Amino acid sequence: QVRLVESGGGLVQPGGSLELSCTASEAIVGPNMEAWYRQAPGKQRELVASLTGRGTINYADSVTGRFTISLDNAKNTFHLQMNNLTPEDTAVYYCKLNLIYGEFWGQGIQVTVSS
């Protein structure tokens, strides 16, 4: 069982930046996909960004050009750099890791964008 620990959330003003990190309890090897989801109050969970082991990256239209997903294999950690944040980005953010033997989720971390 792979455990994912998220960090980096918090309160930021509109226009600000945050970087979320998701650290896996073991090495990310073999076929893999990393992703970030978010769920705002009263809304369904939505995919924000994904990165495959082959380097294919996808972003939700609402974050394209503002968010960047990346993987640091040496640290078993993937990141979501979020720039130019707006109140609409307020949500609980979840990381997900797909490996050949299973799908694993982080516990969720709150991001609040407010003045």
Coordinates of C-alpha atoms in Angstrom, one line a residue:
Q1 CA 0.0 0.0 0.0
V2 CA 1.5 3.3 -1.1
R3 CA 0.9 6.3 1.2
L4 CA 0.7 9.8 -0.2
V5 CA 1.3 12.9 2.0
E6 CA 0.3 16.3 0.7
S7 CA 1.8 19.6 1.8
G8 CA 1.9 23.2 0.8
G9 CA -1.7 24.3 1.0
G10 CA -3.1 27.3 2.9
L11 CA -4.5 30.8 2.5
V12 CA -3.3 33.1 -0.3
Q13 CA -4.5 36.4 -1.7
P14 CA -5.9 36.6 -5.2
G15 CA -3.1 36.8 -7.7
G16 CA -0.7 34.9 -5.4
S17 CA 1.0 31.5 -5.8
L18 CA 1.2 28.3 -3.9
E19 CA 3.0 25.0 -4.6
L20 CA 1.5 21.7 -3.5
S21 CA 3.6 18.7 -3.0
C22 CA 2.7 15.0 -2.8
T23 CA 5.3 12.6 -1.5
A24 CA 4.9 8.9 -1.9
S25 CA 6.1 6.4 0.7
E26 CA 8.0 4.4 -1.9
A27 CA 9.7 4.9 -5.2
I28 CA 7.6 5.8 -8.2
V29 CA 8.8 3.2 -10.8
G30 CA 7.3 1.5 -13.7
P31 CA 4.3 2.7 -15.6
N32 CA 2.8 5.6 -13.7
M33 CA 0.6 8.6 -13.7
E34 CA 0.4 11.5 -11.3
A35 CA -2.6 13.7 -11.0
W36 CA -4.1 16.5 -9.0
Y37 CA -7.8 16.8 -8.4
R38 CA -9.8 19.4 -6.5
Q39 CA -13.2 19.6 -4.9
A40 CA -14.9 22.8 -4.1
P41 CA -17.8 23.0 -1.6
G42 CA -21.0 21.7 -3.3
K43 CA -19.2 20.7 -6.4
Q44 CA -17.9 17.4 -7.8
R45 CA -14.3 16.5 -7.7
E46 CA -12.6 17.5 -10.9
L47 CA -9.3 16.7 -12.5
V48 CA -6.9 19.7 -12.5
A49 CA -3.7 18.2 -14.0
S50 CA -2.1 14.9 -14.9
L51 CA 1.3 13.7 -15.9
T52 CA 2.1 10.3 -17.3
G53 CA 5.3 8.4 -17.1
R54 CA 5.8 9.0 -20.8
G55 CA 5.6 12.8 -20.2
T56 CA 2.1 13.5 -21.4
I57 CA 0.6 16.4 -19.5
N58 CA -3.0 17.5 -19.4
Y59 CA -4.6 20.5 -17.7
A60 CA -8.1 21.5 -17.0
D61 CA -9.1 24.5 -19.2
S62 CA -9.6 26.6 -16.1
V63 CA -6.0 26.3 -15.0
T64 CA -4.1 26.1 -18.3
G65 CA -1.3 28.7 -18.3
R66 CA -1.4 29.2 -14.5
F67 CA -0.7 25.7 -13.1
T68 CA 2.2 23.4 -13.7
I69 CA 2.5 19.7 -12.7
S70 CA 5.9 18.2 -12.3
L71 CA 7.6 15.1 -10.9
D72 CA 10.8 14.8 -8.9
N73 CA 11.6 11.1 -9.1
A74 CA 14.6 11.4 -6.9
K75 CA 12.3 12.5 -4.0
N76 CA 9.3 10.3 -4.9
T77 CA 7.4 13.6 -5.0
F78 CA 5.2 15.4 -7.5
H79 CA 4.2 19.0 -7.4
L80 CA 1.5 21.4 -8.5
Q81 CA 2.7 24.9 -8.9
M82 CA -0.2 27.3 -8.9
N83 CA 0.2 30.9 -10.0
N84 CA -2.2 33.8 -10.4
L85 CA -4.7 32.2 -8.1
T86 CA -8.3 33.3 -8.0
P87 CA -11.1 32.7 -5.5
E88 CA -12.5 30.1 -7.9
D89 CA -9.4 28.0 -7.2
T90 CA -10.5 27.6 -3.6
A91 CA -11.0 23.9 -2.9
V92 CA -9.6 20.8 -1.3
Y93 CA -6.9 19.5 -3.5
Y94 CA -6.1 15.8 -3.7
C95 CA -3.1 14.0 -5.3
K96 CA -3.5 10.7 -7.0
L97 CA -0.9 8.2 -8.1
N98 CA -1.5 5.4 -10.5
L99 CA 1.0 2.5 -10.5
I100 CA 0.8 -0.8 -12.2
Y101 CA -0.5 -2.4 -9.1
G102 CA -3.0 0.1 -7.9
E103 CA -4.4 3.6 -7.5
F104 CA -3.6 5.7 -4.4
W105 CA -5.0 9.0 -3.1
G106 CA -3.7 11.6 -0.7
Q107 CA -5.8 12.8 2.2
G108 CA -6.6 16.2 0.7
I109 CA -5.3 19.6 1.5
Q110 CA -7.2 22.9 1.7
V111 CA -6.3 25.8 -0.6
T112 CA -8.2 29.1 0.1
V113 CA -7.8 32.1 -2.2
S114 CA -9.2 35.2 -0.5
S115 CA -8.4 38.8 0.3

